[in-house]
Short mmCIF file of C-alpha atoms in Angstrom, two decimals:
data_model
loop_
_atom_site.label_atom_id
_atom_site.label_comp_id
_atom_site.label_asym_id
_atom_site.label_seq_id
_atom_site.Cartn_x
_atom_site.Cartn_y
_atom_site.Cartn_z
CA UNK A 1426 28.45 75.19 19.23
CA UNK A 1427 30.98 73.30 17.20
CA UNK A 1428 30.03 69.73 16.45
CA UNK A 1429 32.54 68.44 13.93
CA UNK A 1430 35.46 66.12 14.39
CA UNK A 1431 38.40 67.42 12.37
CA UNK A 1432 41.83 66.10 11.57
CA UNK A 1433 44.28 68.94 10.88
CA UNK A 1434 47.20 66.63 10.09
CA UNK A 1435 46.09 66.14 6.48
CA UNK A 1436 47.81 69.28 5.24
CA UNK A 1437 45.19 71.93 6.04
CA UNK A 1438 46.53 74.87 7.96
CA UNK A 1439 45.16 75.54 11.44
CA UNK A 1440 45.08 78.81 13.31
CA UNK A 1441 48.19 79.21 15.34
CA UNK A 1442 50.36 76.79 13.40
CA UNK A 1443 52.62 76.82 10.36
CA UNK A 1444 52.28 80.54 9.86
CA UNK A 1445 55.76 80.84 8.36
CA UNK A 1446 54.91 78.79 5.30
CA UNK A 1447 56.59 75.58 6.45
CA UNK A 1448 54.59 72.39 6.36
CA UNK A 1449 54.20 70.18 9.38
CA UNK A 1450 55.86 66.78 9.32
CA UNK A 1451 53.37 63.91 9.15
CA UNK A 1452 52.34 62.45 12.49
CA UNK A 1453 53.35 58.95 13.41
CA UNK A 1454 50.69 56.20 13.61
CA UNK A 1455 51.33 55.90 17.33
CA UNK A 1456 50.70 59.62 17.85
CA UNK A 1457 47.50 59.51 15.78
CA UNK A 1458 46.20 56.50 17.72
CA UNK A 1459 47.05 58.20 21.03
CA UNK A 1460 45.22 61.37 19.99
CA UNK A 1461 42.09 59.56 18.82
CA UNK A 1462 42.00 57.31 21.86
CA UNK A 1463 42.39 60.27 24.19
CA UNK A 1464 39.58 62.16 22.48
CA UNK A 1465 37.33 59.12 22.79
CA UNK A 1466 38.13 58.72 26.49
CA UNK A 1467 37.65 62.43 27.20
CA UNK A 1468 34.26 62.30 25.46
CA UNK A 1469 33.08 59.32 27.53
CA UNK A 1470 33.99 60.75 30.95
CA UNK A 1471 31.55 63.72 31.03
CA UNK A 1472 28.75 61.60 29.56
CA UNK A 1473 29.09 58.85 32.17
CA UNK A 1474 29.55 61.04 35.25
CA UNK A 1475 27.19 63.73 33.98
CA UNK A 1476 24.41 61.15 33.55
CA UNK A 1477 24.92 59.89 37.10
CA UNK A 1478 24.87 63.42 38.48
CA UNK A 1479 21.75 64.25 36.47
CA UNK A 1480 19.83 61.66 38.53
CA UNK A 1481 20.85 63.34 41.79
CA UNK A 1482 20.13 66.74 40.25
CA UNK A 1483 16.58 65.69 39.31
CA UNK A 1484 15.93 64.44 42.84
CA UNK A 1485 17.64 67.32 44.61
CA UNK A 1486 15.90 70.29 46.21
CA UNK A 1487 18.63 72.91 45.83
CA UNK A 1488 17.27 75.80 43.80
CA UNK A 1489 20.71 76.71 42.43
CA UNK A 1490 21.12 73.24 40.89
CA UNK A 1491 17.68 72.82 39.37
CA UNK A 1492 17.91 71.40 35.85
CA UNK A 1493 16.77 73.19 32.72
CA UNK A 1494 14.14 71.12 30.95
CA UNK A 1495 14.13 71.07 27.14
CA UNK A 1496 10.66 70.76 25.63
CA UNK A 1497 9.73 69.65 22.13
CA UNK A 1498 9.29 73.28 21.09
CA UNK A 1499 12.79 74.15 22.31
CA UNK A 1500 14.19 71.10 20.51
CA UNK A 1501 12.56 72.14 17.22
CA UNK A 1502 13.94 75.69 17.44
CA UNK A 1503 17.45 74.73 18.56
CA UNK A 1504 18.92 73.83 15.12
CA UNK A 1505 17.69 77.16 13.71
CA UNK A 1506 19.21 79.15 16.57
CA UNK A 1507 22.47 77.19 16.31
CA UNK A 1508 22.65 77.84 12.56
CA UNK A 1509 22.16 81.59 13.03
CA UNK A 1510 24.81 81.67 15.74
CA UNK A 1511 27.30 79.72 13.65
CA UNK A 1512 26.76 81.89 10.59
CA UNK A 1513 27.05 85.04 12.70
CA UNK A 1514 30.41 83.93 14.10
CA UNK A 1515 31.62 83.09 10.62
CA UNK A 1516 30.71 86.59 9.35
CA UNK A 1517 32.33 88.20 12.37
CA UNK A 1518 35.59 86.40 11.67
CA UNK A 1519 35.42 87.47 8.02
CA UNK A 1520 34.64 91.16 8.70
CA UNK A 1521 36.43 92.02 11.94
CA UNK A 1522 39.87 91.24 13.23
CA UNK A 1523 40.19 87.73 14.58
CA UNK A 1524 42.50 88.87 17.38
CA UNK A 1525 40.00 91.23 19.03
CA UNK A 1526 37.10 88.82 18.72
CA UNK A 1527 39.07 86.04 20.38
CA UNK A 1528 40.16 88.43 23.15
CA UNK A 1529 36.56 89.32 23.91
CA UNK A 1530 35.44 85.70 23.81
CA UNK A 1531 38.38 84.62 25.96
CA UNK A 1532 37.29 86.97 28.74
CA UNK A 1533 33.73 85.69 28.49
CA UNK A 1534 34.68 82.02 28.61
CA UNK A 1535 37.23 82.77 31.33
CA UNK A 1536 34.41 83.66 33.75
CA UNK A 1537 32.14 80.84 32.59
CA UNK A 1538 34.97 78.31 32.73
CA UNK A 1539 35.85 79.18 36.32
CA UNK A 1540 32.24 78.78 37.47
CA UNK A 1541 31.76 75.53 35.52
CA UNK A 1542 35.01 74.00 36.76
CA UNK A 1543 34.23 75.01 40.35
CA UNK A 1544 30.82 73.35 40.15
CA UNK A 1545 32.41 70.23 38.64
CA UNK A 1546 35.15 69.65 41.21
CA UNK A 1547 33.06 70.66 44.25
CA UNK A 1548 31.70 67.12 45.00
CA UNK A 1549 35.19 65.62 44.71
CA UNK A 1550 36.86 68.30 46.84
CA UNK A 1551 34.36 67.89 49.69
CA UNK A 1552 35.94 64.52 50.48
CA UNK A 1553 39.32 66.14 51.20
CA UNK A 1554 38.09 68.79 53.65
CA UNK A 1555 38.54 67.92 57.35
CA UNK A 1556 35.51 67.44 59.55
CA UNK A 1557 36.27 70.56 61.62
CA UNK A 1558 36.49 72.82 58.56
CA UNK A 1559 34.56 76.09 59.26
CA UNK A 1560 31.99 75.80 56.49
CA UNK A 1561 29.99 79.02 56.55
CA UNK A 1562 26.96 79.59 54.35
CA UNK A 1563 26.64 82.56 51.98
CA UNK A 1564 24.00 83.83 49.60
CA UNK A 1565 24.42 86.10 46.59
CA UNK A 1566 21.13 87.93 46.00
CA UNK A 1567 20.66 90.45 43.21
CA UNK A 1568 17.20 91.99 42.94
CA UNK A 1569 15.58 94.72 40.89
CA UNK A 1570 14.44 97.98 42.51
CA UNK A 1571 15.78 100.92 44.50
CA UNK A 1572 15.01 102.74 47.74
CA UNK A 1573 12.04 101.42 49.67
CA UNK A 1574 11.09 99.08 46.83
CA UNK A 1575 14.42 97.32 47.01
CA UNK A 1576 14.43 94.13 49.03
CA UNK A 1577 16.61 94.59 52.08
CA UNK A 1578 16.82 98.38 51.57
CA UNK A 1579 15.27 101.23 53.54
CA UNK A 1580 11.80 100.61 54.85
CA UNK A 1581 12.17 96.84 55.06
CA UNK A 1582 11.20 95.24 58.39
CA UNK A 1583 13.73 94.25 60.98
CA UNK A 1584 14.84 90.62 61.10
CA UNK A 1585 12.72 88.51 63.41
CA UNK A 1586 9.81 90.93 63.43
CA UNK A 1587 7.57 88.45 61.58
CA UNK A 1588 6.81 90.92 58.81
CA UNK A 1589 7.43 90.13 55.15
CA UNK A 1590 9.56 92.17 52.81
CA UNK A 1591 8.11 93.65 49.64
CA UNK A 1592 8.18 91.28 46.70
CA UNK A 1593 10.89 92.20 44.18
CA UNK A 1594 11.97 90.28 41.09
CA UNK A 1595 15.13 88.28 41.77
CA UNK A 1596 17.76 88.33 39.05
CA UNK A 1597 20.43 86.26 40.83
CA UNK A 1598 19.89 84.12 43.92
CA UNK A 1599 22.87 81.82 44.45
CA UNK A 1600 23.70 79.97 47.67
CA UNK A 1601 27.22 78.73 48.41
CA UNK A 1602 29.53 77.96 51.30
CA UNK A 1603 33.19 78.24 52.25
CA UNK A 1604 34.08 74.98 50.47
CA UNK A 1605 32.71 76.38 47.24
CA UNK A 1606 34.94 79.42 47.66
CA UNK A 1607 38.00 77.17 47.95
CA UNK A 1608 36.98 75.36 44.75
CA UNK A 1609 36.44 78.70 43.07
CA UNK A 1610 39.98 79.76 44.00
CA UNK A 1611 41.49 76.58 42.55
CA UNK A 1612 39.47 77.01 39.36
CA UNK A 1613 40.68 80.61 39.05
CA UNK A 1614 44.27 79.35 38.84
CA UNK A 1615 43.32 77.21 35.83
CA UNK A 1616 41.46 80.18 34.34
CA UNK A 1617 44.48 82.48 34.58
CA UNK A 1618 46.65 79.76 33.04
CA UNK A 1619 44.27 79.46 30.11
CA UNK A 1620 43.93 83.23 29.68
CA UNK A 1621 47.69 83.80 29.57
CA UNK A 1622 48.98 80.72 27.74
CA UNK A 1623 45.96 79.24 25.90
CA UNK A 1624 47.44 75.86 26.72
CA UNK A 1625 45.58 72.82 25.41
CA UNK A 1626 45.43 71.17 28.84
CA UNK A 1627 43.67 74.19 30.35
CA UNK A 1628 41.39 74.27 27.32
CA UNK A 1629 40.45 70.62 27.88
CA UNK A 1630 39.79 71.16 31.58
CA UNK A 1631 37.29 73.90 30.78
CA UNK A 1632 35.82 71.84 27.93
CA UNK A 1633 35.28 68.82 30.17
CA UNK A 1634 33.66 71.03 32.81
CA UNK A 1635 31.29 72.56 30.24
CA UNK A 1636 30.37 69.11 28.92
CA UNK A 1637 29.72 67.58 32.33
CA UNK A 1638 27.60 70.53 33.48
CA UNK A 1639 25.64 70.42 30.23
CA UNK A 1640 24.81 66.73 30.60
CA UNK A 1641 23.94 67.20 34.27
CA UNK A 1642 21.80 70.34 34.09
CA UNK A 1643 20.13 70.03 30.65
CA UNK A 1644 17.27 67.54 30.81
CA UNK A 1645 15.04 66.29 28.02
CA UNK A 1646 11.44 65.90 29.16
CA UNK A 1647 10.80 62.72 27.13
CA UNK A 1648 12.26 60.45 24.46
CA UNK A 1649 10.23 62.06 21.67
CA UNK A 1650 11.82 65.42 22.42
CA UNK A 1651 15.25 63.77 22.31
CA UNK A 1652 14.49 62.31 18.89
CA UNK A 1653 13.38 65.73 17.61
CA UNK A 1654 16.54 67.40 18.94
CA UNK A 1655 18.93 64.76 17.62
CA UNK A 1656 17.16 64.60 14.27
CA UNK A 1657 17.28 68.36 13.78
CA UNK A 1658 20.96 68.59 14.72
CA UNK A 1659 21.68 65.64 12.44
CA UNK A 1660 20.57 67.76 9.45
CA UNK A 1661 22.32 70.83 10.88
CA UNK A 1662 25.64 69.04 11.26
CA UNK A 1663 25.60 67.42 7.84
CA UNK A 1664 24.71 70.66 6.07
CA UNK A 1665 27.30 72.90 7.73
CA UNK A 1666 30.15 70.39 7.39
CA UNK A 1667 29.55 68.89 3.95
CA UNK A 1668 27.62 71.74 2.35
CA UNK A 1669 29.93 74.61 3.38
CA UNK A 1670 33.24 75.23 5.11
CA UNK A 1671 31.61 77.41 7.77
CA UNK A 1672 31.83 75.02 10.71
CA UNK A 1673 35.41 73.92 10.10
CA UNK A 1674 36.51 77.56 9.65
CA UNK A 1675 34.85 78.66 12.89
CA UNK A 1676 36.24 75.66 14.78
CA UNK A 1677 39.78 76.45 13.71
CA UNK A 1678 39.50 80.22 14.24
CA UNK A 1679 37.53 80.21 17.46
CA UNK A 1680 40.03 80.27 20.33
CA UNK A 1681 37.67 79.27 23.11
CA UNK A 1682 37.14 76.09 25.14
CA UNK A 1683 34.24 74.88 22.99
CA UNK A 1684 36.17 71.84 21.75
CA UNK A 1685 38.43 69.14 23.09
CA UNK A 1686 41.86 68.96 21.48
CA UNK A 1687 44.74 66.53 21.71
CA UNK A 1688 48.10 66.80 19.93
CA UNK A 1689 49.03 64.13 17.42
CA UNK A 1690 52.72 64.96 17.76
CA UNK A 1691 52.79 64.62 21.54
CA UNK A 1692 55.36 61.84 21.39
CA UNK A 1693 57.72 64.02 19.35
CA UNK A 1694 57.26 67.48 20.92
CA UNK A 1695 55.84 66.74 24.34
CA UNK A 1696 53.50 69.28 25.96
CA UNK A 1697 54.49 71.96 23.43
CA UNK A 1698 52.94 70.03 20.54
CA UNK A 1699 50.74 72.04 18.16
CA UNK A 1700 49.27 69.55 15.66
CA UNK A 1701 45.84 68.90 17.14
CA UNK A 1702 42.88 66.69 16.46
CA UNK A 1703 39.69 68.22 17.84
CA UNK A 1704 36.21 67.16 18.89
CA UNK A 1705 33.41 69.70 19.33
CA UNK A 1706 31.52 69.83 22.61
CA UNK A 1707 28.26 69.49 20.71
CA UNK A 1708 29.20 65.91 19.83
CA UNK A 1709 29.40 65.21 23.59
CA UNK A 1710 26.58 67.21 25.17
CA UNK A 1711 23.79 66.52 22.65
CA UNK A 1712 24.06 62.70 22.72
CA UNK A 1713 24.97 62.90 26.41
CA UNK A 1714 21.68 64.44 27.52
CA UNK A 1715 19.82 61.73 25.57
CA UNK A 1716 21.88 59.01 27.27
CA UNK A 1717 21.21 60.63 30.67
CA UNK A 1718 17.48 60.58 29.89
CA UNK A 1719 17.65 56.83 29.24
CA UNK A 1720 19.44 56.33 32.56
CA UNK A 1721 16.60 58.09 34.38
CA UNK A 1722 14.16 55.94 32.41
CA UNK A 1723 16.00 52.81 33.58
CA UNK A 1724 15.68 53.96 37.18
CA UNK A 1725 11.95 54.69 36.76
CA UNK A 1726 11.37 51.07 35.67
CA UNK A 1727 12.63 49.90 39.11
CA UNK A 1728 14.15 46.72 37.73
CA UNK A 1729 17.65 47.29 39.17
CA UNK A 1730 19.09 47.14 35.65
CA UNK A 1731 20.48 49.91 33.45
CA UNK A 1732 19.92 48.19 30.13
CA UNK A 1733 19.05 51.25 28.07
CA UNK A 1734 21.83 53.36 29.58
CA UNK A 1735 24.53 50.82 28.83
CA UNK A 1736 23.08 50.17 25.38
CA UNK A 1737 23.12 53.86 24.44
CA UNK A 1738 26.57 54.28 25.99
CA UNK A 1739 27.92 51.43 23.87
CA UNK A 1740 26.14 52.91 20.85
CA UNK A 1741 27.94 56.23 21.45
CA UNK A 1742 31.31 54.47 21.55
CA UNK A 1743 30.46 52.68 18.31
CA UNK A 1744 29.30 55.87 16.57
CA UNK A 1745 32.29 57.97 17.61
CA UNK A 1746 34.71 55.18 16.71
CA UNK A 1747 33.11 54.90 13.28
CA UNK A 1748 33.47 58.67 12.84
CA UNK A 1749 37.19 58.56 13.65
CA UNK A 1750 37.74 55.62 11.31
CA UNK A 1751 36.00 57.29 8.34
CA UNK A 1752 37.77 60.58 9.01
CA UNK A 1753 41.12 58.84 9.02
CA UNK A 1754 40.32 57.02 5.77
CA UNK A 1755 39.02 60.03 3.80
CA UNK A 1756 41.31 62.63 5.40
CA UNK A 1757 38.43 65.10 5.80
CA UNK A 1758 36.51 66.56 8.75
CA UNK A 1759 33.41 64.53 9.51
CA UNK A 1760 30.08 65.54 11.11
CA UNK A 1761 30.11 63.26 14.12
CA UNK A 1762 26.34 63.47 14.60
CA UNK A 1763 25.95 61.81 11.19
CA UNK A 1764 27.05 58.57 12.84
CA UNK A 1765 26.14 59.23 16.49
CA UNK A 1766 22.44 60.03 16.02
CA UNK A 1767 21.43 56.78 14.26
CA UNK A 1768 23.47 54.74 16.74
CA UNK A 1769 22.21 56.47 19.91
CA UNK A 1770 18.56 56.32 18.83
CA UNK A 1771 18.53 53.04 16.90
CA UNK A 1772 20.20 50.78 19.47
CA UNK A 1773 17.90 51.62 22.43
CA UNK A 1774 14.78 51.42 20.24
CA UNK A 1775 15.80 47.95 19.03
CA UNK A 1776 16.29 46.85 22.64
CA UNK A 1777 12.86 48.27 23.57
CA UNK A 1778 11.28 46.39 20.66
CA UNK A 1779 12.91 43.16 21.78
CA UNK A 1780 11.71 43.65 25.38
CA UNK A 1781 8.26 45.00 24.44
CA UNK A 1782 8.77 48.31 26.25
CA UNK A 1783 8.44 50.80 23.40
CA UNK A 1784 5.22 52.26 24.84
CA UNK A 1785 6.80 52.73 28.26
CA UNK A 1786 9.87 54.35 26.72
CA UNK A 1787 7.99 56.97 24.70
CA UNK A 1788 5.44 57.67 27.46
CA UNK A 1789 8.10 58.30 30.11
CA UNK A 1790 8.22 61.90 31.37
CA UNK A 1791 11.45 63.05 32.98
CA UNK A 1792 9.63 65.91 34.77
CA UNK A 1793 8.03 63.31 37.06
CA UNK A 1794 11.46 62.86 38.69
CA UNK A 1795 11.29 66.50 39.81
CA UNK A 1796 7.57 66.42 40.67
CA UNK A 1797 6.91 62.81 41.71
CA UNK A 1798 3.25 63.47 42.61
CA UNK A 1799 2.33 64.76 39.17
CA UNK A 1800 -0.05 62.30 37.47
CA UNK A 1801 1.02 61.01 34.09
CA UNK A 1802 -1.17 59.68 31.28
CA UNK A 1803 0.46 56.48 30.12
CA UNK A 1804 -2.38 55.23 27.92
CA UNK A 1805 -5.52 56.61 26.38
CA UNK A 1806 -8.88 55.06 27.33
CA UNK A 1807 -10.88 53.34 24.62
CA UNK A 1808 -14.24 54.99 23.78
CA UNK A 1809 -16.89 53.29 21.70
CA UNK A 1810 -20.36 54.39 20.61
CA UNK A 1811 -21.97 57.28 18.82
CA UNK A 1812 -21.66 60.86 20.14
CA UNK A 1813 -25.40 60.92 20.96
CA UNK A 1814 -25.18 57.77 23.10
CA UNK A 1815 -22.12 59.11 24.91
CA UNK A 1816 -23.91 62.39 25.66
CA UNK A 1817 -26.96 60.55 27.02
CA UNK A 1818 -24.82 58.38 29.29
CA UNK A 1819 -23.02 61.45 30.65
CA UNK A 1820 -26.33 63.18 31.41
CA UNK A 1821 -27.60 60.10 33.22
CA UNK A 1822 -24.48 60.03 35.37
CA UNK A 1823 -24.85 63.72 36.19
CA UNK A 1824 -28.57 63.35 37.00
CA UNK A 1825 -28.01 60.34 39.28
CA UNK A 1826 -28.32 60.57 43.08
CA UNK A 1827 -25.34 61.89 44.97
CA UNK A 1828 -24.14 60.44 48.21
CA UNK A 1829 -23.82 62.63 51.22
CA UNK A 1830 -20.83 62.49 53.48
CA UNK A 1831 -21.88 61.63 57.06
CA UNK A 1832 -21.15 64.39 59.51
CA UNK A 1833 -19.06 63.85 62.58
CA UNK A 1834 -21.01 64.69 65.78
CA UNK A 1835 -17.83 65.82 67.52
CA UNK A 1836 -17.20 68.32 64.75
CA UNK A 1837 -20.73 69.69 65.19
CA UNK A 1838 -20.14 70.19 68.89
CA UNK A 1839 -16.88 71.96 68.29
CA UNK A 1840 -18.47 74.26 65.72
CA UNK A 1841 -21.07 75.42 68.27
CA UNK A 1842 -18.34 76.60 70.63
CA UNK A 1843 -16.59 78.68 67.99
CA UNK A 1844 -17.46 82.36 67.88
CA UNK A 1845 -16.74 83.67 64.40
CA UNK A 1846 -18.04 86.89 62.92
CA UNK A 1847 -17.82 86.39 59.16
CA UNK A 1848 -19.47 88.81 56.71
CA UNK A 1849 -23.26 88.64 56.69
CA UNK A 1850 -24.55 86.44 53.85
CA UNK A 1851 -27.54 87.07 51.63
CA UNK A 1852 -30.10 84.76 53.27
CA UNK A 1853 -32.66 85.50 50.57
CA UNK A 1854 -30.73 83.25 48.19
CA UNK A 1855 -30.52 80.41 50.71
CA UNK A 1856 -33.70 80.16 52.85
CA UNK A 1857 -37.28 79.98 51.61
CA UNK A 1858 -39.59 79.01 54.50
CA UNK A 1859 -42.73 80.86 55.70
CA UNK A 1860 -42.19 84.18 57.48
CA UNK A 1861 -41.99 84.21 61.25
CA UNK A 1862 -42.40 87.10 63.68
CA UNK A 1863 -39.15 88.84 64.43
CA UNK A 1864 -37.70 88.27 67.90
CA UNK A 1865 -39.50 85.03 68.64
CA UNK A 1866 -37.77 81.84 69.71
CA UNK A 1867 -38.66 80.04 66.51
CA UNK A 1868 -37.23 82.93 64.49
CA UNK A 1869 -33.93 82.82 66.36
CA UNK A 1870 -33.59 79.06 65.83
CA UNK A 1871 -34.35 79.36 62.13
CA UNK A 1872 -31.84 82.21 61.82
CA UNK A 1873 -29.10 80.14 63.52
CA UNK A 1874 -29.76 77.25 61.16
CA UNK A 1875 -29.64 79.52 58.13
CA UNK A 1876 -26.40 81.13 59.24
CA UNK A 1877 -24.74 77.75 59.71
CA UNK A 1878 -25.84 76.74 56.24
CA UNK A 1879 -24.70 80.04 54.73
CA UNK A 1880 -21.22 79.81 56.27
CA UNK A 1881 -20.84 76.12 55.46
CA UNK A 1882 -20.60 75.17 59.11
CA UNK A 1883 -21.54 71.93 60.80
CA UNK A 1884 -25.20 71.25 61.49
CA UNK A 1885 -26.49 72.81 58.26
CA UNK A 1886 -29.53 70.86 57.11
CA UNK A 1887 -31.12 70.81 53.70
CA UNK A 1888 -34.27 72.87 53.33
CA UNK A 1889 -35.41 76.40 52.64
CA UNK A 1890 -36.44 78.83 55.33
CA UNK A 1891 -36.78 82.56 55.68
CA UNK A 1892 -35.08 84.30 58.56
CA UNK A 1893 -35.43 87.90 57.49
CA UNK A 1894 -38.87 89.25 56.61
CA UNK A 1895 -37.51 92.06 54.48
CA UNK A 1896 -35.75 89.66 52.08
CA UNK A 1897 -38.99 87.67 51.77
CA UNK A 1898 -40.89 90.79 50.84
CA UNK A 1899 -38.39 91.69 48.11
CA UNK A 1900 -38.51 88.28 46.42
CA UNK A 1901 -42.28 87.58 47.05
CA UNK A 1902 -44.25 90.82 46.65
CA UNK A 1903 -47.57 88.91 46.52
CA UNK A 1904 -47.28 87.87 50.18
CA UNK A 1905 -46.41 91.32 51.41
CA UNK A 1906 -49.72 91.64 53.29
CA UNK A 1907 -49.13 88.38 55.11
CA UNK A 1908 -45.65 89.50 56.00
CA UNK A 1909 -46.84 92.83 57.40
CA UNK A 1910 -49.61 91.13 59.38
CA UNK A 1911 -47.13 88.65 60.81
CA UNK A 1912 -44.76 91.44 61.72
CA UNK A 1913 -47.56 93.42 63.41
CA UNK A 1914 -48.62 90.39 65.45
CA UNK A 1915 -45.03 89.86 66.47
CA UNK A 1916 -44.60 93.46 67.62
CA UNK A 1917 -47.92 93.39 69.54
CA UNK A 1918 -46.94 90.12 71.24
CA UNK A 1919 -43.56 91.46 72.23
CA UNK A 1920 -45.14 94.67 73.55
CA UNK A 1921 -47.66 92.78 75.69
CA UNK A 1922 -44.91 90.59 77.14
CA UNK A 1923 -42.97 93.68 78.05
CA UNK A 1924 -45.94 95.18 79.95
CA UNK A 1925 -46.49 91.92 81.83
CA UNK A 1926 -42.87 91.92 82.97
CA UNK A 1927 -43.14 95.50 84.19
CA UNK A 1928 -46.35 94.77 86.17
CA UNK A 1929 -44.70 91.76 87.86
#
């Protein structure tokens, strides 16, 4: 991602211009001021509207618009990945033909630009559709598998049968409607215009769409992660602009909508002007996601003020204006993050120090906007004492009496009416009361009590009782004689009762 603000009017040749050896005439002061002012305005628009849309995106429930959260680990690795990508593009342009590389990249960004522009203009276009517009819903589902294992293929249940389909990994699951298709068609017209003409207006439309979607869908999880990301890219930007000519070379050779351009000779040549000042999208998206994070932090404070958002927004204007001024004075491309990072971080931190909210700022977690019921640790408890005293106090708390929850009598009555046949538990590990003859009334009552306790049902009382003589014999072999005697008495009693019934 390019992140340098360059000024090609200082005599350096740019790709696509002055190929015949003629030098460009110097731009007028009015044209230079118009170009710089336009770049500044185009940089502010995606940051402002992208930050507002990021709040709705964090609160939304649409799976296709869920934001991508950047963690501290991702922020630490990002400058390294960006450096490898930038160096790889530079080597590609040095080894292979620039024409074929740009053709391949143009096709790639043609598809991405259409999707990004369609997603950008969709909320605005919905206001122009009539109320009776037939808005049908569609879903694009791309899963992995074939045959019976493929979701929706052979062997899957009929709709409405109540059966579930086999679980398959989803690669693409995108939901859209007829209004989105209309926006996609309008964006395709801009895409074809860019692919055929490479006009700077089409380039800027795609660049603005990429920037706004980046600020909306890329979320930092906290302020510390934002400081890590901005600090790492601060070093990255300074090194690749001042240390080498890699970034400027790639920015001028890379014919893709990864930068915003505006002609400095617009007043002289009109729309066919070719002397451009450019601003990389990295100088918009990276500070923009940090500013959007501060807007969400303002909303979490619930003070009906957006102090940190407006402060960081003004800091961005100051940093980018300072970049343009120094670039115009020294006539050399400047790393914009060299001036944007200190401004965007320093100004909000100074405001937090003045208001005494530094702890709240750095303890804020943006993921709580997506999961509002997730508990957050805002402060650490104070612990005093030696480890031995702390261990003794914990043991005393664990050994203390526990309160029992009172049981609801209505729940006990309902549980008696339920007829459930769960798996038979091991009563030998639950009940430990003296053996009783099998088949007697007392035995049946004890067994019912043990079963309720084993299944966790209502009416279970504390205590230990045996309901099965065999389990008692296994765990208490010394009382085996007593168990056998009790069982014999029980069988004799049951036999005598049976004879009495027959005689009657």
